[in-house]
Amino acid sequence: KAGVTQTPRYLIKTRGQQVTLSCSPISGHRSVSWYQQTPGQGLQFLFEYFSETQRNKGNFPGRFSGRQFSNSRSEMNVSTLELGDSALYLCASSGTGDNSPLHFGNGTRLTVT
Amino acid sequence: AQSVTQLGSHVSVSEGALVLLRCNYSSSVPPYLFWYVQYPNQGLQLLLKYTSAATLVKGINGFEAEFKKSETSFHLTKPSAHMSDAAEYFCAVRTYNQGGKLIFGQGTELSVKP
């Protein structure tokens, strides 16, 4: 079974631009979650989508948004990029049930200059 | 509110020595607990999970963790460290009906000396 796939692996953007990151979950998983990882703040939950609906949301500004398609693939978008948005963005998918673990992709490294 | 505290941002052990990584959680209801490992330039890999079936949980690569409700702890151990265990380890908690939302600790970087 293929794992969680994130594209691209690396991105360099300029302040003020916007960016879209993509995530393909494990086949059969309907939940996709996004996390931001930085040295200072650690791993922080952005949002979760389940069956094309946002089910949970973290404490991030509205510049961070996401969506999920009917095939469970998900995208997250960051508009008006700031230097502080530089981070590793991780996507994870899971099956149903609270005891179902999250399976993570290798992330997209975003650098904002 | 849930929280996770990992004691020690850096732990160094000798090859063959016991590995002990500490994790304490705060949750008002019984939690689901997880340990993940992250190697450089990679995502997080699940080591093990606690879901109330047994207090001692065995995971991959020889790791195990014991859930102690009275101490609100879920420490990760491995009897004998290997060089390949050098990585960053994260403890995470999720409570009922939180779906894909995990609360992570700050992580512990494990170094293994030859």
JSON list of C-alpha atoms in Angstrom, two decimals:
[
{"chain": "A", "resi": 1, "resn": "LYS", "atom": "CA", "xyz": [0.00, 0.00, 0.00]},
{"chain": "A", "resi": 2, "resn": "ALA", "atom": "CA", "xyz": [1.42, 3.36, -0.97]},
{"chain": "A", "resi": 3, "resn": "GLY", "atom": "CA", "xyz": [2.00, 5.83, 1.83]},
{"chain": "A", "resi": 4, "resn": "VAL", "atom": "CA", "xyz": [0.99, 9.46, 2.12]},
{"chain": "A", "resi": 5, "resn": "THR", "atom": "CA", "xyz": [2.43, 11.49, -0.75]},
{"chain": "A", "resi": 6, "resn": "GLN", "atom": "CA", "xyz": [3.11, 15.19, -0.52]},
{"chain": "A", "resi": 7, "resn": "THR", "atom": "CA", "xyz": [4.16, 17.44, -3.37]},
{"chain": "A", "resi": 8, "resn": "PRO", "atom": "CA", "xyz": [6.29, 19.34, -3.87]},
{"chain": "A", "resi": 9, "resn": "ARG", "atom": "CA", "xyz": [9.06, 18.42, -1.39]},
{"chain": "A", "resi": 10, "resn": "TYR", "atom": "CA", "xyz": [10.59, 21.89, -1.45]},
{"chain": "A", "resi": 11, "resn": "LEU", "atom": "CA", "xyz": [9.28, 25.35, -2.25]},
{"chain": "A", "resi": 12, "resn": "ILE", "atom": "CA", "xyz": [10.83, 28.79, -2.17]},
{"chain": "A", "resi": 13, "resn": "LYS", "atom": "CA", "xyz": [8.46, 31.74, -2.27]},
{"chain": "A", "resi": 14, "resn": "THR", "atom": "CA", "xyz": [8.64, 35.48, -1.73]},
{"chain": "A", "resi": 15, "resn": "ARG", "atom": "CA", "xyz": [6.73, 37.43, 0.90]},
{"chain": "A", "resi": 16, "resn": "GLY", "atom": "CA", "xyz": [3.27, 38.36, -0.29]},
{"chain": "A", "resi": 17, "resn": "GLN", "atom": "CA", "xyz": [2.93, 35.44, -2.68]},
{"chain": "A", "resi": 18, "resn": "GLN", "atom": "CA", "xyz": [0.59, 32.53, -2.21]},
{"chain": "A", "resi": 19, "resn": "VAL", "atom": "CA", "xyz": [1.32, 28.82, -2.28]},
{"chain": "A", "resi": 20, "resn": "THR", "atom": "CA", "xyz": [-0.60, 25.57, -2.70]},
{"chain": "A", "resi": 21, "resn": "LEU", "atom": "CA", "xyz": [0.58, 22.28, -1.25]},
{"chain": "A", "resi": 22, "resn": "SER", "atom": "CA", "xyz": [-0.83, 18.91, -2.23]},
{"chain": "A", "resi": 23, "resn": "CYS", "atom": "CA", "xyz": [-1.40, 15.68, -0.33]},
{"chain": "A", "resi": 24, "resn": "SER", "atom": "CA", "xyz": [-2.54, 12.25, -1.47]},
{"chain": "A", "resi": 25, "resn": "PRO", "atom": "CA", "xyz": [-3.64, 10.03, 1.44]},
{"chain": "A", "resi": 26, "resn": "ILE", "atom": "CA", "xyz": [-3.30, 6.31, 1.85]},
{"chain": "A", "resi": 27, "resn": "SER", "atom": "CA", "xyz": [-5.89, 4.52, -0.24]},
{"chain": "A", "resi": 28, "resn": "GLY", "atom": "CA", "xyz": [-9.12, 4.14, 1.72]},
{"chain": "A", "resi": 29, "resn": "HIS", "atom": "CA", "xyz": [-8.34, 6.86, 4.26]},
{"chain": "A", "resi": 30, "resn": "ARG", "atom": "CA", "xyz": [-10.96, 9.58, 4.33]},
{"chain": "A", "resi": 31, "resn": "SER", "atom": "CA", "xyz": [-9.39, 11.82, 6.96]},
{"chain": "A", "resi": 32, "resn": "VAL", "atom": "CA", "xyz": [-6.56, 14.17, 6.02]},
{"chain": "A", "resi": 33, "resn": "SER", "atom": "CA", "xyz": [-4.90, 16.46, 8.55]},
{"chain": "A", "resi": 34, "resn": "TRP", "atom": "CA", "xyz": [-2.29, 19.18, 8.11]},
{"chain": "A", "resi": 35, "resn": "TYR", "atom": "CA", "xyz": [0.41, 20.22, 10.55]},
{"chain": "A", "resi": 36, "resn": "GLN", "atom": "CA", "xyz": [3.02, 22.95, 10.61]},
{"chain": "A", "resi": 37, "resn": "GLN", "atom": "CA", "xyz": [6.41, 22.12, 12.09]},
{"chain": "A", "resi": 38, "resn": "THR", "atom": "CA", "xyz": [8.88, 24.83, 13.08]},
{"chain": "A", "resi": 39, "resn": "PRO", "atom": "CA", "xyz": [11.90, 24.77, 15.44]},
{"chain": "A", "resi": 40, "resn": "GLY", "atom": "CA", "xyz": [10.30, 27.33, 17.73]},
{"chain": "A", "resi": 41, "resn": "GLN", "atom": "CA", "xyz": [6.69, 26.19, 17.88]},
{"chain": "A", "resi": 42, "resn": "GLY", "atom": "CA", "xyz": [7.07, 22.47, 17.21]},
{"chain": "A", "resi": 43, "resn": "LEU", "atom": "CA", "xyz": [4.22, 20.58, 15.62]},
{"chain": "A", "resi": 44, "resn": "GLN", "atom": "CA", "xyz": [0.99, 22.53, 15.41]},
{"chain": "A", "resi": 45, "resn": "PHE", "atom": "CA", "xyz": [-2.35, 21.33, 14.06]},
{"chain": "A", "resi": 46, "resn": "LEU", "atom": "CA", "xyz": [-3.71, 23.35, 11.16]},
{"chain": "A", "resi": 47, "resn": "PHE", "atom": "CA", "xyz": [-6.92, 21.59, 10.14]},
{"chain": "A", "resi": 48, "resn": "GLU", "atom": "CA", "xyz": [-8.52, 18.28, 9.30]},
{"chain": "A", "resi": 49, "resn": "TYR", "atom": "CA", "xyz": [-10.78, 17.28, 6.45]},
{"chain": "A", "resi": 50, "resn": "PHE", "atom": "CA", "xyz": [-13.08, 14.29, 6.39]},
{"chain": "A", "resi": 51, "resn": "SER", "atom": "CA", "xyz": [-15.23, 13.43, 3.39]},
{"chain": "A", "resi": 52, "resn": "GLU", "atom": "CA", "xyz": [-14.64, 16.86, 1.83]},
{"chain": "A", "resi": 53, "resn": "THR", "atom": "CA", "xyz": [-15.70, 18.74, 5.00]},
{"chain": "A", "resi": 54, "resn": "GLN", "atom": "CA", "xyz": [-13.49, 20.54, 7.47]},
{"chain": "A", "resi": 55, "resn": "ARG", "atom": "CA", "xyz": [-13.94, 18.66, 10.73]},
{"chain": "A", "resi": 56, "resn": "ASN", "atom": "CA", "xyz": [-11.37, 20.35, 12.99]},
{"chain": "A", "resi": 57, "resn": "LYS", "atom": "CA", "xyz": [-9.45, 23.58, 12.86]},
{"chain": "A", "resi": 58, "resn": "GLY", "atom": "CA", "xyz": [-6.41, 24.83, 14.72]},
{"chain": "A", "resi": 59, "resn": "ASN", "atom": "CA", "xyz": [-5.51, 28.37, 15.74]},
{"chain": "A", "resi": 60, "resn": "PHE", "atom": "CA", "xyz": [-4.11, 29.75, 12.53]},
{"chain": "A", "resi": 61, "resn": "PRO", "atom": "CA", "xyz": [-5.12, 32.92, 10.67]},
{"chain": "A", "resi": 62, "resn": "GLY", "atom": "CA", "xyz": [-7.51, 32.81, 7.76]},
{"chain": "A", "resi": 63, "resn": "ARG", "atom": "CA", "xyz": [-4.59, 33.03, 5.33]},
{"chain": "A", "resi": 64, "resn": "PHE", "atom": "CA", "xyz": [-4.28, 29.29, 5.85]},
{"chain": "A", "resi": 65, "resn": "SER", "atom": "CA", "xyz": [-7.00, 27.34, 4.13]},
{"chain": "A", "resi": 66, "resn": "GLY", "atom": "CA", "xyz": [-7.57, 23.90, 2.76]},
{"chain": "A", "resi": 67, "resn": "ARG", "atom": "CA", "xyz": [-9.89, 21.68, 0.87]},
{"chain": "A", "resi": 68, "resn": "GLN", "atom": "CA", "xyz": [-10.47, 18.03, 0.16]},
{"chain": "A", "resi": 69, "resn": "PHE", "atom": "CA", "xyz": [-11.63, 16.46, -3.06]},
{"chain": "A", "resi": 70, "resn": "SER", "atom": "CA", "xyz": [-13.99, 13.55, -3.61]},
{"chain": "A", "resi": 71, "resn": "ASN", "atom": "CA", "xyz": [-11.02, 11.18, -4.00]},
{"chain": "A", "resi": 72, "resn": "SER", "atom": "CA", "xyz": [-9.79, 12.29, -0.53]},
{"chain": "A", "resi": 73, "resn": "ARG", "atom": "CA", "xyz": [-6.79, 14.14, -1.93]},
{"chain": "A", "resi": 74, "resn": "SER", "atom": "CA", "xyz": [-6.27, 17.42, -0.13]},
{"chain": "A", "resi": 75, "resn": "GLU", "atom": "CA", "xyz": [-4.65, 20.78, -0.78]},
{"chain": "A", "resi": 76, "resn": "MET", "atom": "CA", "xyz": [-3.71, 23.54, 1.59]},
{"chain": "A", "resi": 77, "resn": "ASN", "atom": "CA", "xyz": [-3.23, 27.12, 0.54]},
{"chain": "A", "resi": 78, "resn": "VAL", "atom": "CA", "xyz": [-1.37, 29.92, 2.23]},
{"chain": "A", "resi": 79, "resn": "SER", "atom": "CA", "xyz": [-2.01, 33.42, 0.93]},
{"chain": "A", "resi": 80, "resn": "THR", "atom": "CA", "xyz": [0.00, 36.60, 1.48]},
{"chain": "A", "resi": 81, "resn": "LEU", "atom": "CA", "xyz": [3.03, 34.68, 2.68]},
{"chain": "A", "resi": 82, "resn": "GLU", "atom": "CA", "xyz": [5.03, 35.99, 5.63]},
{"chain": "A", "resi": 83, "resn": "LEU", "atom": "CA", "xyz": [8.59, 35.13, 6.65]},
{"chain": "A", "resi": 84, "resn": "GLY", "atom": "CA", "xyz": [7.18, 33.30, 9.66]},
{"chain": "A", "resi": 85, "resn": "ASP", "atom": "CA", "xyz": [5.35, 30.86, 7.41]},
{"chain": "A", "resi": 86, "resn": "SER", "atom": "CA", "xyz": [8.66, 29.17, 6.61]},
{"chain": "A", "resi": 87, "resn": "ALA", "atom": "CA", "xyz": [8.22, 25.67, 7.96]},
{"chain": "A", "resi": 88, "resn": "LEU", "atom": "CA", "xyz": [7.85, 22.00, 7.20]},
{"chain": "A", "resi": 89, "resn": "TYR", "atom": "CA", "xyz": [4.21, 21.30, 6.37]},
{"chain": "A", "resi": 90, "resn": "LEU", "atom": "CA", "xyz": [3.15, 17.76, 7.11]},
{"chain": "A", "resi": 91, "resn": "CYS", "atom": "CA", "xyz": [0.08, 15.99, 5.88]},
{"chain": "A", "resi": 92, "resn": "ALA", "atom": "CA", "xyz": [-1.33, 12.90, 7.59]},
{"chain": "A", "resi": 93, "resn": "SER", "atom": "CA", "xyz": [-4.14, 10.52, 6.79]},
{"chain": "A", "resi": 94, "resn": "SER", "atom": "CA", "xyz": [-6.02, 8.11, 9.00]},
{"chain": "A", "resi": 95, "resn": "GLY", "atom": "CA", "xyz": [-8.81, 5.59, 8.96]},
{"chain": "A", "resi": 96, "resn": "THR", "atom": "CA", "xyz": [-11.99, 5.91, 11.02]},
{"chain": "A", "resi": 97, "resn": "GLY", "atom": "CA", "xyz": [-12.00, 5.65, 14.81]},
{"chain": "A", "resi": 98, "resn": "ASP", "atom": "CA", "xyz": [-10.19, 7.58, 17.52]},
{"chain": "A", "resi": 99, "resn": "ASN", "atom": "CA", "xyz": [-7.66, 4.79, 17.95]},
{"chain": "A", "resi": 100, "resn": "SER", "atom": "CA", "xyz": [-6.63, 4.97, 14.30]},
{"chain": "A", "resi": 101, "resn": "PRO", "atom": "CA", "xyz": [-3.14, 6.43, 14.15]},
{"chain": "A", "resi": 102, "resn": "LEU", "atom": "CA", "xyz": [-2.10, 9.18, 11.79]},
{"chain": "A", "resi": 103, "resn": "HIS", "atom": "CA", "xyz": [0.20, 8.22, 8.94]},
{"chain": "A", "resi": 104, "resn": "PHE", "atom": "CA", "xyz": [2.41, 11.09, 7.84]},
{"chain": "A", "resi": 105, "resn": "GLY", "atom": "CA", "xyz": [3.94, 12.06, 4.54]},
{"chain": "A", "resi": 106, "resn": "ASN", "atom": "CA", "xyz": [7.50, 13.34, 4.24]},
{"chain": "A", "resi": 107, "resn": "GLY", "atom": "CA", "xyz": [6.34, 16.93, 4.18]},
{"chain": "A", "resi": 108, "resn": "THR", "atom": "CA", "xyz": [6.80, 20.03, 2.06]},
{"chain": "A", "resi": 109, "resn": "ARG", "atom": "CA", "xyz": [9.61, 22.34, 3.13]},
{"chain": "A", "resi": 110, "resn": "LEU", "atom": "CA", "xyz": [8.45, 25.91, 2.48]},
{"chain": "A", "resi": 111, "resn": "THR", "atom": "CA", "xyz": [10.96, 28.77, 2.61]},
{"chain": "A", "resi": 112, "resn": "VAL", "atom": "CA", "xyz": [9.68, 32.33, 2.41]},
{"chain": "A", "resi": 113, "resn": "THR", "atom": "CA", "xyz": [12.23, 35.00, 1.50]},
{"chain": "B", "resi": 1, "resn": "ALA", "atom": "CA", "xyz": [-7.27, 21.53, 27.71]},
{"chain": "B", "resi": 2, "resn": "GLN", "atom": "CA", "xyz": [-4.98, 18.76, 26.65]},
{"chain": "B", "resi": 3, "resn": "SER", "atom": "CA", "xyz": [-1.23, 19.12, 26.80]},
{"chain": "B", "resi": 4, "resn": "VAL", "atom": "CA", "xyz": [1.84, 16.95, 26.50]},
{"chain": "B", "resi": 5, "resn": "THR", "atom": "CA", "xyz": [5.17, 17.52, 28.22]},
{"chain": "B", "resi": 6, "resn": "GLN", "atom": "CA", "xyz": [8.32, 15.74, 27.18]},
{"chain": "B", "resi": 7, "resn": "LEU", "atom": "CA", "xyz": [11.04, 16.06, 29.79]},
{"chain": "B", "resi": 8, "resn": "GLY", "atom": "CA", "xyz": [14.40, 16.74, 28.21]},
{"chain": "B", "resi": 9, "resn": "SER", "atom": "CA", "xyz": [14.78, 18.19, 24.74]},
{"chain": "B", "resi": 10, "resn": "HIS", "atom": "CA", "xyz": [18.02, 16.25, 24.28]},
{"chain": "B", "resi": 11, "resn": "VAL", "atom": "CA", "xyz": [18.93, 12.81, 25.60]},
{"chain": "B", "resi": 12, "resn": "SER", "atom": "CA", "xyz": [22.25, 11.13, 24.97]},
{"chain": "B", "resi": 13, "resn": "VAL", "atom": "CA", "xyz": [22.96, 7.44, 25.60]},
{"chain": "B", "resi": 14, "resn": "SER", "atom": "CA", "xyz": [25.72, 5.01, 24.74]},
{"chain": "B", "resi": 15, "resn": "GLU", "atom": "CA", "xyz": [25.13, 2.22, 22.27]},
{"chain": "B", "resi": 16, "resn": "GLY", "atom": "CA", "xyz": [23.71, -0.77, 24.15]},
{"chain": "B", "resi": 17, "resn": "ALA", "atom": "CA", "xyz": [22.40, 1.34, 27.03]},
{"chain": "B", "resi": 18, "resn": "LEU", "atom": "CA", "xyz": [18.80, 1.73, 28.13]},
{"chain": "B", "resi": 19, "resn": "VAL", "atom": "CA", "xyz": [16.76, 4.38, 26.36]},
{"chain": "B", "resi": 20, "resn": "LEU", "atom": "CA", "xyz": [14.16, 6.23, 28.47]},
{"chain": "B", "resi": 21, "resn": "LEU", "atom": "CA", "xyz": [12.21, 9.12, 26.97]},
{"chain": "B", "resi": 22, "resn": "ARG", "atom": "CA", "xyz": [9.68, 10.74, 29.27]},
{"chain": "B", "resi": 23, "resn": "CYS", "atom": "CA", "xyz": [6.19, 11.92, 28.41]},
{"chain": "B", "resi": 24, "resn": "ASN", "atom": "CA", "xyz": [3.50, 13.28, 30.71]},
{"chain": "B", "resi": 25, "resn": "TYR", "atom": "CA", "xyz": [0.07, 14.26, 29.50]},
{"chain": "B", "resi": 26, "resn": "SER", "atom": "CA", "xyz": [-2.78, 16.36, 30.78]},
{"chain": "B", "resi": 27, "resn": "SER", "atom": "CA", "xyz": [-6.25, 15.32, 29.79]},
{"chain": "B", "resi": 28, "resn": "SER", "atom": "CA", "xyz": [-9.62, 15.49, 31.50]},
{"chain": "B", "resi": 29, "resn": "VAL", "atom": "CA", "xyz": [-10.77, 12.26, 29.88]},
{"chain": "B", "resi": 30, "resn": "PRO", "atom": "CA", "xyz": [-9.01, 8.99, 29.05]},
{"chain": "B", "resi": 31, "resn": "PRO", "atom": "CA", "xyz": [-6.69, 9.76, 26.17]},
{"chain": "B", "resi": 32, "resn": "TYR", "atom": "CA", "xyz": [-5.30, 7.97, 23.19]},
{"chain": "B", "resi": 33, "resn": "LEU", "atom": "CA", "xyz": [-1.52, 8.24, 23.30]},
{"chain": "B", "resi": 34, "resn": "PHE", "atom": "CA", "xyz": [1.06, 7.84, 20.57]},
{"chain": "B", "resi": 35, "resn": "TRP", "atom": "CA", "xyz": [4.81, 7.90, 20.11]},
{"chain": "B", "resi": 36, "resn": "TYR", "atom": "CA", "xyz": [6.26, 8.95, 16.77]},
{"chain": "B", "resi": 37, "resn": "VAL", "atom": "CA", "xyz": [9.84, 9.08, 15.50]},
{"chain": "B", "resi": 38, "resn": "GLN", "atom": "CA", "xyz": [11.21, 11.54, 12.95]},
{"chain": "B", "resi": 39, "resn": "TYR", "atom": "CA", "xyz": [14.45, 11.06, 11.05]},
{"chain": "B", "resi": 40, "resn": "PRO", "atom": "CA", "xyz": [16.10, 14.04, 9.32]},
{"chain": "B", "resi": 41, "resn": "ASN", "atom": "CA", "xyz": [14.21, 15.31, 6.29]},
{"chain": "B", "resi": 42, "resn": "GLN", "atom": "CA", "xyz": [11.40, 12.84, 6.79]},
{"chain": "B", "resi": 43, "resn": "GLY", "atom": "CA", "xyz": [7.88, 12.80, 8.15]},
{"chain": "B", "resi": 44, "resn": "LEU", "atom": "CA", "xyz": [6.76, 11.16, 11.38]},
{"chain": "B", "resi": 45, "resn": "GLN", "atom": "CA", "xyz": [6.65, 7.40, 11.71]},
{"chain": "B", "resi": 46, "resn": "LEU", "atom": "CA", "xyz": [4.39, 5.72, 14.24]},
{"chain": "B", "resi": 47, "resn": "LEU", "atom": "CA", "xyz": [6.30, 3.76, 16.89]},
{"chain": "B", "resi": 48, "resn": "LEU", "atom": "CA", "xyz": [3.37, 2.64, 19.04]},
{"chain": "B", "resi": 49, "resn": "LYS", "atom": "CA", "xyz": [-0.06, 3.64, 20.34]},
{"chain": "B", "resi": 50, "resn": "TYR", "atom": "CA", "xyz": [-2.01, 3.22, 23.57]},
{"chain": "B", "resi": 51, "resn": "THR", "atom": "CA", "xyz": [-5.72, 2.71, 23.21]},
{"chain": "B", "resi": 52, "resn": "SER", "atom": "CA", "xyz": [-6.70, 1.26, 26.63]},
{"chain": "B", "resi": 53, "resn": "ALA", "atom": "CA", "xyz": [-6.44, -2.41, 25.65]},
{"chain": "B", "resi": 54, "resn": "ALA", "atom": "CA", "xyz": [-3.23, -2.92, 27.66]},
{"chain": "B", "resi": 55, "resn": "THR", "atom": "CA", "xyz": [-1.08, -0.62, 29.76]},
{"chain": "B", "resi": 56, "resn": "LEU", "atom": "CA", "xyz": [2.20, -1.96, 28.37]},
{"chain": "B", "resi": 57, "resn": "VAL", "atom": "CA", "xyz": [2.41, -1.37, 24.67]},
{"chain": "B", "resi": 58, "resn": "LYS", "atom": "CA", "xyz": [5.00, -2.85, 22.37]},
{"chain": "B", "resi": 59, "resn": "GLY", "atom": "CA", "xyz": [5.97, -1.05, 19.22]},
{"chain": "B", "resi": 60, "resn": "ILE", "atom": "CA", "xyz": [8.35, -1.32, 16.33]},
{"chain": "B", "resi": 61, "resn": "ASN", "atom": "CA", "xyz": [12.16, -1.46, 16.52]},
{"chain": "B", "resi": 62, "resn": "GLY", "atom": "CA", "xyz": [12.13, -2.88, 20.06]},
{"chain": "B", "resi": 63, "resn": "PHE", "atom": "CA", "xyz": [10.47, 0.12, 21.69]},
{"chain": "B", "resi": 64, "resn": "GLU", "atom": "CA", "xyz": [7.74, -0.13, 24.29]},
{"chain": "B", "resi": 65, "resn": "ALA", "atom": "CA", "xyz": [5.79, 2.26, 26.50]},
{"chain": "B", "resi": 66, "resn": "GLU", "atom": "CA", "xyz": [3.81, 1.91, 29.70]},
{"chain": "B", "resi": 67, "resn": "PHE", "atom": "CA", "xyz": [0.65, 3.87, 30.41]},
{"chain": "B", "resi": 68, "resn": "LYS", "atom": "CA", "xyz": [0.42, 4.91, 34.06]},
{"chain": "B", "resi": 69, "resn": "LYS", "atom": "CA", "xyz": [-2.83, 6.68, 34.78]},
{"chain": "B", "resi": 70, "resn": "SER", "atom": "CA", "xyz": [-1.90, 7.60, 38.35]},
{"chain": "B", "resi": 71, "resn": "GLU", "atom": "CA", "xyz": [1.22, 9.39, 37.09]},
{"chain": "B", "resi": 72, "resn": "THR", "atom": "CA", "xyz": [-0.36, 10.61, 33.81]},
{"chain": "B", "resi": 73, "resn": "SER", "atom": "CA", "xyz": [2.71, 9.28, 32.08]},
{"chain": "B", "resi": 74, "resn": "PHE", "atom": "CA", "xyz": [3.51, 7.34, 28.94]},
{"chain": "B", "resi": 75, "resn": "HIS", "atom": "CA", "xyz": [7.29, 6.93, 28.94]},
{"chain": "B", "resi": 76, "resn": "LEU", "atom": "CA", "xyz": [9.06, 5.29, 26.01]},
{"chain": "B", "resi": 77, "resn": "THR", "atom": "CA", "xyz": [11.80, 2.73, 26.63]},
{"chain": "B", "resi": 78, "resn": "LYS", "atom": "CA", "xyz": [14.14, 0.46, 24.75]},
{"chain": "B", "resi": 79, "resn": "PRO", "atom": "CA", "xyz": [16.45, -1.97, 26.60]},
{"chain": "B", "resi": 80, "resn": "SER", "atom": "CA", "xyz": [19.45, -1.52, 24.32]},
{"chain": "B", "resi": 81, "resn": "ALA", "atom": "CA", "xyz": [20.11, 1.52, 22.13]},
{"chain": "B", "resi": 82, "resn": "HIS", "atom": "CA", "xyz": [21.35, 1.15, 18.59]},
{"chain": "B", "resi": 83, "resn": "MET", "atom": "CA", "xyz": [23.07, 3.80, 16.50]},
{"chain": "B", "resi": 84, "resn": "SER", "atom": "CA", "xyz": [20.10, 3.78, 14.12]},
{"chain": "B", "resi": 85, "resn": "ASP", "atom": "CA", "xyz": [17.82, 4.94, 16.97]},
{"chain": "B", "resi": 86, "resn": "ALA", "atom": "CA", "xyz": [19.30, 8.45, 16.78]},
{"chain": "B", "resi": 87, "resn": "ALA", "atom": "CA", "xyz": [16.35, 10.64, 15.80]},
{"chain": "B", "resi": 88, "resn": "GLU", "atom": "CA", "xyz": [13.72, 12.96, 17.26]},
{"chain": "B", "resi": 89, "resn": "TYR", "atom": "CA", "xyz": [10.87, 11.41, 19.20]},
{"chain": "B", "resi": 90, "resn": "PHE", "atom": "CA", "xyz": [7.44, 12.90, 19.74]},
{"chain": "B", "resi": 91, "resn": "CYS", "atom": "CA", "xyz": [4.73, 11.97, 22.20]},
{"chain": "B", "resi": 92, "resn": "ALA", "atom": "CA", "xyz": [1.17, 12.90, 21.21]},
{"chain": "B", "resi": 93, "resn": "VAL", "atom": "CA", "xyz": [-2.29, 12.78, 22.75]},
{"chain": "B", "resi": 94, "resn": "ARG", "atom": "CA", "xyz": [-5.77, 12.70, 21.31]},
{"chain": "B", "resi": 95, "resn": "THR", "atom": "CA", "xyz": [-9.04, 12.52, 23.19]},
{"chain": "B", "resi": 96, "resn": "TYR", "atom": "CA", "xyz": [-12.40, 11.18, 22.17]},
{"chain": "B", "resi": 97, "resn": "ASN", "atom": "CA", "xyz": [-13.90, 12.51, 18.99]},
{"chain": "B", "resi": 98, "resn": "GLN", "atom": "CA", "xyz": [-10.96, 14.71, 18.05]},
{"chain": "B", "resi": 99, "resn": "GLY", "atom": "CA", "xyz": [-10.36, 12.96, 14.75]},
{"chain": "B", "resi": 100, "resn": "GLY", "atom": "CA", "xyz": [-7.05, 13.95, 13.18]},
{"chain": "B", "resi": 101, "resn": "LYS", "atom": "CA", "xyz": [-6.17, 16.52, 15.81]},
{"chain": "B", "resi": 102, "resn": "LEU", "atom": "CA", "xyz": [-3.16, 15.41, 17.83]},
{"chain": "B", "resi": 103, "resn": "ILE", "atom": "CA", "xyz": [-1.49, 17.49, 20.50]},
{"chain": "B", "resi": 104, "resn": "PHE", "atom": "CA", "xyz": [2.26, 16.92, 20.31]},
{"chain": "B", "resi": 105, "resn": "GLY", "atom": "CA", "xyz": [4.99, 17.35, 22.86]},
{"chain": "B", "resi": 106, "resn": "GLN", "atom": "CA", "xyz": [8.00, 19.48, 21.96]},
{"chain": "B", "resi": 107, "resn": "GLY", "atom": "CA", "xyz": [10.05, 16.45, 21.04]},
{"chain": "B", "resi": 108, "resn": "THR", "atom": "CA", "xyz": [13.17, 14.80, 22.42]},
{"chain": "B", "resi": 109, "resn": "GLU", "atom": "CA", "xyz": [16.26, 14.45, 20.29]},
{"chain": "B", "resi": 110, "resn": "LEU", "atom": "CA", "xyz": [18.01, 11.18, 21.01]},
{"chain": "B", "resi": 111, "resn": "SER", "atom": "CA", "xyz": [21.75, 10.87, 20.37]},
{"chain": "B", "resi": 112, "resn": "VAL", "atom": "CA", "xyz": [23.49, 7.50, 20.53]},
{"chain": "B", "resi": 113, "resn": "LYS", "atom": "CA", "xyz": [27.22, 7.42, 21.20]},
{"chain": "B", "resi": 114, "resn": "PRO", "atom": "CA", "xyz": [29.37, 4.55, 19.94]}
]
